[in-house]
Amino acid sequence: QPFDPGNFLIHAVSNIICSIVFGDRFDYEDKKFVTLIKLLEENNKLQNSIHTQLYNFIPTVMDYLPGPHQKMIKNIEEVDKFTFKIIAEHQETLDPTCPRDFIDAFLNKMEQEKGNGHSEFTVETLSRTTLDLFLAGTGTTSITLRHGFLILQKYPEIV
């Protein structure tokens, strides 16, 4: 029976990245996880609109104009809330001697750099970096796996 492995691959890859970055995996039916994936997929589609591309060039003007870029901004704000919540939970339960994941390692480095006024190790940077790792890793890895499956289907003698 034919099927599209796209959603499964995105969920699997996202969960692996979550375990590295957030230190926790999510159930595939977890509402927060599913919502996060939907927001990211929607933003991938919205990035192709001319409004979103114009927003990258003239954001101050586009902030006042309606269009799909406004939805993308709201989606990013929702993802930021999700990330900041996880960071806050990590800050409360941090054990500097035993980092659990990327966030803990970053928080430890923030503590080391506390006296440095020029440090780039801030909660905002942590949130952005976490989001970058999550977005870049999820999209590229799941697409690479999809293409790998396609090649294996086309050339079964390779296996």
CSV table of N, CA and C in Angstrom, one decimal:
chain,number,residue,atom,x,y,z
A,1,GLN,N,0.8,-1.2,0.0
A,1,GLN,CA,0.0,0.0,0.0
A,1,GLN,C,0.9,1.3,0.0
A,2,PRO,N,0.8,2.1,-1.0
A,2,PRO,CA,1.6,3.3,-1.0
A,2,PRO,C,1.3,4.3,0.2
A,3,PHE,N,2.3,5.0,0.6
A,3,PHE,CA,2.1,6.0,1.7
A,3,PHE,C,3.2,7.0,1.6
A,4,ASP,N,2.9,8.2,2.2
A,4,ASP,CA,3.9,9.3,2.2
A,4,ASP,C,4.6,9.3,3.6
A,5,PRO,N,5.9,9.0,3.6
A,5,PRO,CA,6.6,8.9,4.9
A,5,PRO,C,7.0,10.3,5.4
A,6,GLY,N,6.6,11.4,4.8
A,6,GLY,CA,7.0,12.7,5.1
A,6,GLY,C,6.7,13.1,6.6
A,7,ASN,N,5.5,12.9,7.0
A,7,ASN,CA,5.1,13.3,8.4
A,7,ASN,C,5.9,12.5,9.4
A,8,PHE,N,6.0,11.2,9.1
A,8,PHE,CA,6.7,10.3,10.1
A,8,PHE,C,8.1,10.7,10.2
A,9,LEU,N,8.8,11.0,9.0
A,9,LEU,CA,10.2,11.4,9.1
A,9,LEU,C,10.4,12.7,9.8
A,10,ILE,N,9.5,13.7,9.6
A,10,ILE,CA,9.6,15.0,10.3
A,10,ILE,C,9.5,14.8,11.8
A,11,HIS,N,8.5,14.0,12.2
A,11,HIS,CA,8.3,13.7,13.6
A,11,HIS,C,9.5,13.0,14.2
A,12,ALA,N,10.0,12.0,13.5
A,12,ALA,CA,11.1,11.3,14.0
A,12,ALA,C,12.4,12.1,14.2
A,13,VAL,N,12.7,12.9,13.1
A,13,VAL,CA,13.9,13.7,13.1
A,13,VAL,C,13.7,14.8,14.2
A,14,SER,N,12.5,15.4,14.3
A,14,SER,CA,12.3,16.5,15.3
A,14,SER,C,12.5,16.0,16.7
A,15,ASN,N,12.0,14.7,16.9
A,15,ASN,CA,12.1,14.2,18.2
A,15,ASN,C,13.6,13.9,18.6
A,16,ILE,N,14.4,13.5,17.6
A,16,ILE,CA,15.8,13.2,17.9
A,16,ILE,C,16.5,14.6,18.2
A,17,ILE,N,16.2,15.6,17.5
A,17,ILE,CA,16.7,16.9,17.7
A,17,ILE,C,16.3,17.4,19.1
A,18,CYS,N,15.0,17.2,19.4
A,18,CYS,CA,14.5,17.6,20.7
A,18,CYS,C,15.3,16.9,21.9
A,19,SER,N,15.6,15.7,21.7
A,19,SER,CA,16.3,14.9,22.7
A,19,SER,C,17.7,15.5,22.9
A,20,ILE,N,18.3,16.0,21.9
A,20,ILE,CA,19.7,16.6,22.0
A,20,ILE,C,19.6,18.1,22.5
A,21,VAL,N,18.7,18.8,22.0
A,21,VAL,CA,18.6,20.2,22.4
A,21,VAL,C,17.8,20.4,23.7
A,22,PHE,N,16.6,19.8,23.8
A,22,PHE,CA,15.8,20.0,25.0
A,22,PHE,C,16.0,18.9,26.1
A,23,GLY,N,16.7,17.8,25.7
A,23,GLY,CA,16.9,16.8,26.7
A,23,GLY,C,15.7,15.9,26.9
A,24,ASP,N,14.7,16.0,26.0
A,24,ASP,CA,13.5,15.2,26.2
A,24,ASP,C,12.9,14.9,24.8
A,25,ARG,N,12.3,13.7,24.7
A,25,ARG,CA,11.6,13.4,23.5
A,25,ARG,C,10.1,13.6,23.8
A,26,PHE,N,9.3,13.7,22.7
A,26,PHE,CA,7.9,13.9,22.9
A,26,PHE,C,7.2,12.7,22.3
A,27,ASP,N,6.0,12.4,22.8
A,27,ASP,CA,5.2,11.4,22.2
A,27,ASP,C,4.7,12.0,20.9
A,28,TYR,N,4.6,11.2,19.9
A,28,TYR,CA,4.1,11.7,18.6
A,28,TYR,C,2.8,12.3,18.6
A,29,GLU,N,2.0,12.0,19.6
A,29,GLU,CA,0.6,12.5,19.7
A,29,GLU,C,0.6,13.7,20.6
A,30,ASP,N,1.7,14.1,21.3
A,30,ASP,CA,1.7,15.2,22.2
A,30,ASP,C,1.2,16.5,21.5
A,31,LYS,N,0.3,17.1,22.1
A,31,LYS,CA,-0.4,18.3,21.5
A,31,LYS,C,0.7,19.4,21.3
A,32,LYS,N,1.5,19.7,22.3
A,32,LYS,CA,2.6,20.7,22.1
A,32,LYS,C,3.5,20.4,21.0
A,33,PHE,N,3.9,19.1,20.9
A,33,PHE,CA,4.9,18.7,19.9
A,33,PHE,C,4.2,18.8,18.5
A,34,VAL,N,3.0,18.3,18.4
A,34,VAL,CA,2.3,18.4,17.1
A,34,VAL,C,2.0,19.9,16.7
A,35,THR,N,1.7,20.7,17.6
A,35,THR,CA,1.5,22.1,17.3
A,35,THR,C,2.8,22.8,16.9
A,36,LEU,N,3.9,22.5,17.5
A,36,LEU,CA,5.2,23.0,17.1
A,36,LEU,C,5.5,22.6,15.7
A,37,ILE,N,5.3,21.3,15.4
A,37,ILE,CA,5.6,20.9,14.0
A,37,ILE,C,4.7,21.6,13.0
A,38,LYS,N,3.4,21.7,13.3
A,38,LYS,CA,2.5,22.4,12.4
A,38,LYS,C,2.9,23.8,12.2
A,39,LEU,N,3.3,24.5,13.2
A,39,LEU,CA,3.8,25.9,13.1
A,39,LEU,C,5.0,26.0,12.2
A,40,LEU,N,5.9,25.1,12.4
A,40,LEU,CA,7.1,25.1,11.6
A,40,LEU,C,6.8,24.8,10.1
A,41,GLU,N,6.0,23.8,9.9
A,41,GLU,CA,5.6,23.5,8.5
A,41,GLU,C,4.9,24.6,7.8
A,42,GLU,N,4.0,25.3,8.6
A,42,GLU,CA,3.2,26.4,8.0
A,42,GLU,C,4.2,27.5,7.6
A,43,ASN,N,5.2,27.8,8.5
A,43,ASN,CA,6.1,28.8,8.2
A,43,ASN,C,7.0,28.5,7.0
A,44,ASN,N,7.3,27.2,6.8
A,44,ASN,CA,8.0,26.8,5.6
A,44,ASN,C,7.3,27.2,4.3
A,45,LYS,N,5.9,27.0,4.4
A,45,LYS,CA,5.1,27.3,3.2
A,45,LYS,C,5.0,28.8,3.0
A,46,LEU,N,4.8,29.6,4.2
A,46,LEU,CA,4.6,31.0,4.1
A,46,LEU,C,5.9,31.7,3.6
A,47,GLN,N,7.1,31.1,3.8
A,47,GLN,CA,8.3,31.8,3.4
A,47,GLN,C,8.4,32.0,1.9
A,48,ASN,N,7.6,31.3,1.1
A,48,ASN,CA,7.6,31.4,-0.3
A,48,ASN,C,6.8,32.6,-0.8
A,49,SER,N,6.0,33.2,0.0
A,49,SER,CA,5.1,34.3,-0.4
A,49,SER,C,5.9,35.6,-0.7
A,50,ILE,N,5.5,36.4,-1.6
A,50,ILE,CA,6.2,37.7,-1.9
A,50,ILE,C,6.2,38.6,-0.7
A,51,HIS,N,5.1,38.6,0.1
A,51,HIS,CA,5.0,39.4,1.3
A,51,HIS,C,6.1,39.1,2.3
A,52,THR,N,6.4,37.8,2.5
A,52,THR,CA,7.4,37.4,3.4
A,52,THR,C,8.8,37.7,2.9
A,53,GLN,N,9.0,37.6,1.6
A,53,GLN,CA,10.3,38.0,1.0
A,53,GLN,C,10.5,39.5,1.1
A,54,LEU,N,9.4,40.3,0.9
A,54,LEU,CA,9.6,41.7,1.1
A,54,LEU,C,9.8,42.1,2.5
A,55,TYR,N,9.2,41.3,3.4
A,55,TYR,CA,9.5,41.6,4.9
A,55,TYR,C,10.9,41.5,5.2
A,56,ASN,N,11.6,40.5,4.5
A,56,ASN,CA,13.1,40.4,4.8
A,56,ASN,C,13.9,41.6,4.4
A,57,PHE,N,13.4,42.4,3.4
A,57,PHE,CA,14.1,43.5,2.8
A,57,PHE,C,13.7,44.8,3.5
A,58,ILE,N,12.4,45.0,3.8
A,58,ILE,CA,11.9,46.2,4.4
A,58,ILE,C,10.9,45.9,5.6
A,59,PRO,N,11.5,45.4,6.6
A,59,PRO,CA,10.6,44.9,7.8
A,59,PRO,C,9.8,46.1,8.4
A,60,THR,N,10.4,47.2,8.5
A,60,THR,CA,9.7,48.3,9.2
A,60,THR,C,8.4,48.7,8.5
A,61,VAL,N,8.5,48.7,7.1
A,61,VAL,CA,7.3,49.1,6.4
A,61,VAL,C,6.3,47.9,6.4
A,62,MET,N,6.8,46.7,6.3
A,62,MET,CA,5.9,45.5,6.2
A,62,MET,C,5.2,45.2,7.5
A,63,ASP,N,5.8,45.7,8.6
A,63,ASP,CA,5.1,45.5,9.9
A,63,ASP,C,3.7,46.1,10.0
A,64,TYR,N,3.5,47.1,9.1
A,64,TYR,CA,2.2,47.8,9.2
A,64,TYR,C,1.2,47.3,8.1
A,65,LEU,N,1.7,46.4,7.2
A,65,LEU,CA,0.9,45.9,6.1
A,65,LEU,C,0.3,44.5,6.4
A,66,PRO,N,-0.9,44.2,6.0
A,66,PRO,CA,-1.4,42.9,6.2
A,66,PRO,C,-0.8,41.9,5.1
A,67,GLY,N,-0.9,40.6,5.5
A,67,GLY,CA,-0.4,39.6,4.5
A,67,GLY,C,0.1,38.4,5.3
A,68,PRO,N,0.5,37.4,4.6
A,68,PRO,CA,0.9,36.1,5.2
A,68,PRO,C,2.1,36.2,6.1
A,69,HIS,N,2.9,37.3,5.9
A,69,HIS,CA,4.1,37.5,6.8
A,69,HIS,C,3.7,37.7,8.2
A,70,GLN,N,2.5,38.3,8.4
A,70,GLN,CA,2.0,38.6,9.8
A,70,GLN,C,1.7,37.2,10.5
A,71,LYS,N,1.2,36.3,9.7
A,71,LYS,CA,0.9,34.9,10.3
A,71,LYS,C,2.2,34.3,10.7
A,72,MET,N,3.2,34.4,9.8
A,72,MET,CA,4.5,33.8,10.1
A,72,MET,C,5.1,34.4,11.3
A,73,ILE,N,5.0,35.7,11.5
A,73,ILE,CA,5.5,36.4,12.7
A,73,ILE,C,4.8,35.8,14.0
A,74,LYS,N,3.5,35.7,13.9
A,74,LYS,CA,2.8,35.1,15.0
A,74,LYS,C,3.2,33.7,15.3
A,75,ASN,N,3.5,32.9,14.3
A,75,ASN,CA,3.9,31.5,14.5
A,75,ASN,C,5.3,31.5,15.2
A,76,ILE,N,6.2,32.4,14.7
A,76,ILE,CA,7.5,32.5,15.4
A,76,ILE,C,7.4,32.9,16.8
A,77,GLU,N,6.5,33.8,17.1
A,77,GLU,CA,6.3,34.1,18.5
A,77,GLU,C,5.8,33.0,19.4
A,78,GLU,N,4.9,32.1,18.8
A,78,GLU,CA,4.4,30.9,19.5
A,78,GLU,C,5.6,29.9,19.7
A,79,VAL,N,6.4,29.8,18.7
A,79,VAL,CA,7.6,28.9,18.9
A,79,VAL,C,8.5,29.4,19.9
A,80,ASP,N,8.7,30.8,19.9
A,80,ASP,CA,9.6,31.4,21.0
A,80,ASP,C,9.0,31.1,22.4
A,81,LYS,N,7.7,31.3,22.5
A,81,LYS,CA,7.1,31.0,23.9
A,81,LYS,C,7.4,29.6,24.3
A,82,PHE,N,7.3,28.6,23.4
A,82,PHE,CA,7.6,27.2,23.7
A,82,PHE,C,9.0,27.1,24.1
A,83,THR,N,9.9,27.7,23.4
A,83,THR,CA,11.4,27.6,23.7
A,83,THR,C,11.7,28.2,25.0
A,84,PHE,N,11.2,29.5,25.2
A,84,PHE,CA,11.4,30.2,26.5
A,84,PHE,C,10.9,29.4,27.7
A,85,LYS,N,9.8,28.7,27.5
A,85,LYS,CA,9.2,27.9,28.6
A,85,LYS,C,10.2,26.8,29.0
A,86,ILE,N,10.7,26.1,28.0
A,86,ILE,CA,11.6,25.0,28.2
A,86,ILE,C,12.9,25.5,28.9
A,87,ILE,N,13.4,26.7,28.4
A,87,ILE,CA,14.6,27.3,29.0
A,87,ILE,C,14.4,27.6,30.4
A,88,ALA,N,13.2,28.2,30.8
A,88,ALA,CA,12.9,28.5,32.2
A,88,ALA,C,12.9,27.3,33.0
A,89,GLU,N,12.3,26.2,32.5
A,89,GLU,CA,12.2,24.9,33.3
A,89,GLU,C,13.7,24.4,33.5
A,90,HIS,N,14.5,24.6,32.5
A,90,HIS,CA,15.9,24.1,32.7
A,90,HIS,C,16.6,25.0,33.7
A,91,GLN,N,16.4,26.3,33.7
A,91,GLN,CA,17.0,27.2,34.6
A,91,GLN,C,16.7,26.8,36.1
A,92,GLU,N,15.4,26.4,36.3
A,92,GLU,CA,15.0,26.0,37.6
A,92,GLU,C,15.6,24.7,38.1
A,93,THR,N,15.8,23.8,37.2
A,93,THR,CA,16.3,22.4,37.5
A,93,THR,C,17.8,22.2,37.2
A,94,LEU,N,18.5,23.2,36.9
A,94,LEU,CA,19.9,23.1,36.4
A,94,LEU,C,20.8,22.5,37.5
A,95,ASP,N,21.6,21.5,37.1
A,95,ASP,CA,22.7,21.0,37.9
A,95,ASP,C,23.9,21.2,37.1
A,96,PRO,N,24.7,22.2,37.5
A,96,PRO,CA,25.9,22.6,36.7
A,96,PRO,C,26.9,21.5,36.5
A,97,THR,N,26.9,20.5,37.4
A,97,THR,CA,27.9,19.4,37.4
A,97,THR,C,27.4,18.3,36.4
A,98,CYS,N,26.2,18.3,36.0
A,98,CYS,CA,25.7,17.3,35.1
A,98,CYS,C,24.7,17.8,34.1
A,99,PRO,N,25.3,18.4,33.0
A,99,PRO,CA,24.4,18.9,31.9
A,99,PRO,C,23.7,17.8,31.2
A,100,ARG,N,22.4,18.0,31.0
A,100,ARG,CA,21.5,17.0,30.4
A,100,ARG,C,21.4,17.2,28.9
A,101,ASP,N,21.7,18.4,28.4
A,101,ASP,CA,21.5,18.7,27.0
A,101,ASP,C,22.1,20.0,26.6
A,102,PHE,N,21.9,20.4,25.4
A,102,PHE,CA,22.4,21.6,24.8
A,102,PHE,C,22.1,22.8,25.7
A,103,ILE,N,20.8,22.9,26.1
A,103,ILE,CA,20.4,24.1,26.9
A,103,ILE,C,21.2,24.2,28.2
A,104,ASP,N,21.3,23.0,28.9
A,104,ASP,CA,22.1,23.0,30.1
A,104,ASP,C,23.5,23.5,29.9
A,105,ALA,N,24.2,23.0,28.8
A,105,ALA,CA,25.5,23.4,28.5
A,105,ALA,C,25.6,24.9,28.2
A,106,PHE,N,24.7,25.4,27.5
A,106,PHE,CA,24.6,26.8,27.2
A,106,PHE,C,24.4,27.6,28.5
A,107,LEU,N,23.5,27.2,29.4
A,107,LEU,CA,23.3,27.9,30.7
A,107,LEU,C,24.5,27.9,31.5
A,108,ASN,N,25.3,26.8,31.5
A,108,ASN,CA,26.6,26.7,32.2
A,108,ASN,C,27.5,27.7,31.7
A,109,LYS,N,27.6,27.9,30.4
A,109,LYS,CA,28.5,28.9,29.8
A,109,LYS,C,28.0,30.3,30.1
A,110,MET,N,26.7,30.5,30.1
A,110,MET,CA,26.2,31.8,30.5
A,110,MET,C,26.7,32.2,31.9
A,111,GLU,N,26.7,31.2,32.8
A,111,GLU,CA,27.1,31.4,34.2
A,111,GLU,C,28.6,31.8,34.2
A,112,GLN,N,29.4,31.1,33.4
A,112,GLN,CA,30.8,31.4,33.3
A,112,GLN,C,31.1,32.8,32.8
A,113,GLU,N,30.3,33.2,31.9
A,113,GLU,CA,30.5,34.5,31.2
A,113,GLU,C,29.8,35.7,31.9
A,114,LYS,N,29.2,35.4,33.1
A,114,LYS,CA,28.4,36.4,33.8
A,114,LYS,C,29.0,37.8,34.0
A,115,GLY,N,30.3,37.8,34.3
A,115,GLY,CA,31.0,39.1,34.5
A,115,GLY,C,31.4,39.8,33.2
A,116,ASN,N,31.3,39.1,32.1
A,116,ASN,CA,31.8,39.7,30.8
A,116,ASN,C,30.6,40.4,30.2
A,117,GLY,N,30.8,41.7,30.1
A,117,GLY,CA,29.7,42.6,29.5
A,117,GLY,C,29.5,42.4,28.1
A,118,HIS,N,30.5,41.8,27.4
A,118,HIS,CA,30.4,41.7,25.9
A,118,HIS,C,30.1,40.2,25.5
A,119,SER,N,29.6,39.5,26.5
A,119,SER,CA,29.3,38.1,26.2
A,119,SER,C,28.1,37.9,25.3
A,120,GLU,N,28.1,37.0,24.4
A,120,GLU,CA,27.0,36.7,23.6
A,120,GLU,C,26.1,35.6,24.2
A,121,PHE,N,26.5,35.1,25.4
A,121,PHE,CA,25.7,34.0,26.0
A,121,PHE,C,24.6,34.6,26.9
A,122,THR,N,23.4,34.8,26.2
A,122,THR,CA,22.3,35.3,26.9
A,122,THR,C,21.1,34.4,26.6
A,123,VAL,N,20.0,34.6,27.4
A,123,VAL,CA,18.8,33.8,27.2
A,123,VAL,C,18.2,34.0,25.8
A,124,GLU,N,18.3,35.2,25.3
A,124,GLU,CA,17.8,35.5,23.9
A,124,GLU,C,18.6,34.7,22.9
A,125,THR,N,19.9,34.8,23.1
A,125,THR,CA,20.8,34.0,22.1
A,125,THR,C,20.5,32.5,22.2
A,126,LEU,N,20.3,32.0,23.4
A,126,LEU,CA,20.0,30.6,23.7
A,126,LEU,C,18.8,30.2,22.9
A,127,SER,N,17.7,31.1,23.1
A,127,SER,CA,16.5,30.8,22.4
A,127,SER,C,16.6,30.8,20.9
A,128,ARG,N,17.3,31.7,20.3
A,128,ARG,CA,17.5,31.8,18.9
A,128,ARG,C,18.4,30.6,18.4
A,129,THR,N,19.4,30.3,19.1
A,129,THR,CA,20.3,29.2,18.7
A,129,THR,C,19.5,27.9,18.8
A,130,THR,N,18.7,27.7,19.8
A,130,THR,CA,17.9,26.5,20.0
A,130,THR,C,17.0,26.4,18.8
A,131,LEU,N,16.3,27.5,18.5
A,131,LEU,CA,15.4,27.5,17.4
A,131,LEU,C,16.1,27.2,16.1
A,132,ASP,N,17.3,27.8,15.8
A,132,ASP,CA,18.0,27.5,14.6
A,132,ASP,C,18.4,26.1,14.5
A,133,LEU,N,18.9,25.5,15.6
A,133,LEU,CA,19.2,24.1,15.5
A,133,LEU,C,18.0,23.2,15.2
A,134,PHE,N,16.9,23.5,15.8
A,134,PHE,CA,15.7,22.8,15.6
A,134,PHE,C,15.2,22.9,14.2
A,135,LEU,N,15.1,24.1,13.7
A,135,LEU,CA,14.6,24.4,12.3
A,135,LEU,C,15.5,23.8,11.3
A,136,ALA,N,16.8,24.1,11.4
A,136,ALA,CA,17.7,23.7,10.3
A,136,ALA,C,17.8,22.2,10.3
A,137,GLY,N,17.9,21.6,11.5
A,137,GLY,CA,18.1,20.1,11.6
A,137,GLY,C,16.9,19.4,11.1
A,138,THR,N,15.7,19.8,11.5
A,138,THR,CA,14.5,19.1,11.1
A,138,THR,C,14.2,19.1,9.6
A,139,GLY,N,14.3,20.3,9.0
A,139,GLY,CA,14.0,20.4,7.6
A,139,GLY,C,14.9,19.7,6.7
A,140,THR,N,16.2,20.0,6.9
A,140,THR,CA,17.2,19.4,6.0
A,140,THR,C,17.3,17.9,6.2
A,141,THR,N,17.3,17.4,7.4
A,141,THR,CA,17.5,16.0,7.6
A,141,THR,C,16.3,15.2,7.1
A,142,SER,N,15.1,15.7,7.4
A,142,SER,CA,13.9,14.9,6.9
A,142,SER,C,13.8,14.9,5.4
A,143,ILE,N,14.2,16.0,4.8
A,143,ILE,CA,14.2,16.0,3.3
A,143,ILE,C,15.2,15.1,2.7
A,144,THR,N,16.4,15.1,3.4
A,144,THR,CA,17.5,14.2,2.9
A,144,THR,C,17.0,12.8,3.0
A,145,LEU,N,16.4,12.4,4.1
A,145,LEU,CA,15.9,11.0,4.3
A,145,LEU,C,14.8,10.7,3.2
A,146,ARG,N,13.9,11.7,3.0
A,146,ARG,CA,12.9,11.4,1.9
A,146,ARG,C,13.6,11.1,0.6
A,147,HIS,N,14.6,11.9,0.2
A,147,HIS,CA,15.2,11.7,-1.1
A,147,HIS,C,16.0,10.4,-1.0
A,148,GLY,N,16.6,10.0,0.1
A,148,GLY,CA,17.2,8.7,0.2
A,148,GLY,C,16.3,7.6,0.0
A,149,PHE,N,15.1,7.7,0.5
A,149,PHE,CA,14.0,6.6,0.3
A,149,PHE,C,13.6,6.6,-1.2
A,150,LEU,N,13.5,7.7,-1.8
A,150,LEU,CA,13.1,7.8,-3.2
A,150,LEU,C,14.2,7.1,-4.1
A,151,ILE,N,15.4,7.4,-3.8
A,151,ILE,CA,16.5,6.7,-4.5
A,151,ILE,C,16.5,5.2,-4.3
A,152,LEU,N,16.3,4.8,-3.1
A,152,LEU,CA,16.2,3.3,-2.8
A,152,LEU,C,15.0,2.7,-3.5
A,153,GLN,N,13.9,3.4,-3.6
A,153,GLN,CA,12.8,2.8,-4.4
A,153,GLN,C,13.1,2.8,-5.9
A,154,LYS,N,13.7,3.8,-6.4
A,154,LYS,CA,14.0,3.8,-7.8
A,154,LYS,C,15.1,2.8,-8.2
A,155,TYR,N,16.1,2.6,-7.3
A,155,TYR,CA,17.2,1.7,-7.6
A,155,TYR,C,17.2,0.6,-6.5
A,156,PRO,N,16.3,-0.4,-6.5
A,156,PRO,CA,16.3,-1.4,-5.4
A,156,PRO,C,17.5,-2.3,-5.4
A,157,GLU,N,18.2,-2.3,-6.5
A,157,GLU,CA,19.4,-3.2,-6.6
A,157,GLU,C,20.6,-2.6,-5.7
A,158,ILE,N,20.5,-1.4,-5.3
A,158,ILE,CA,21.5,-0.8,-4.5
A,158,ILE,C,21.5,-1.5,-3.1
A,159,VAL,N,20.4,-1.8,-2.6
A,159,VAL,CA,20.2,-2.4,-1.3
A,159,VAL,C,20.8,-3.8,-1.4
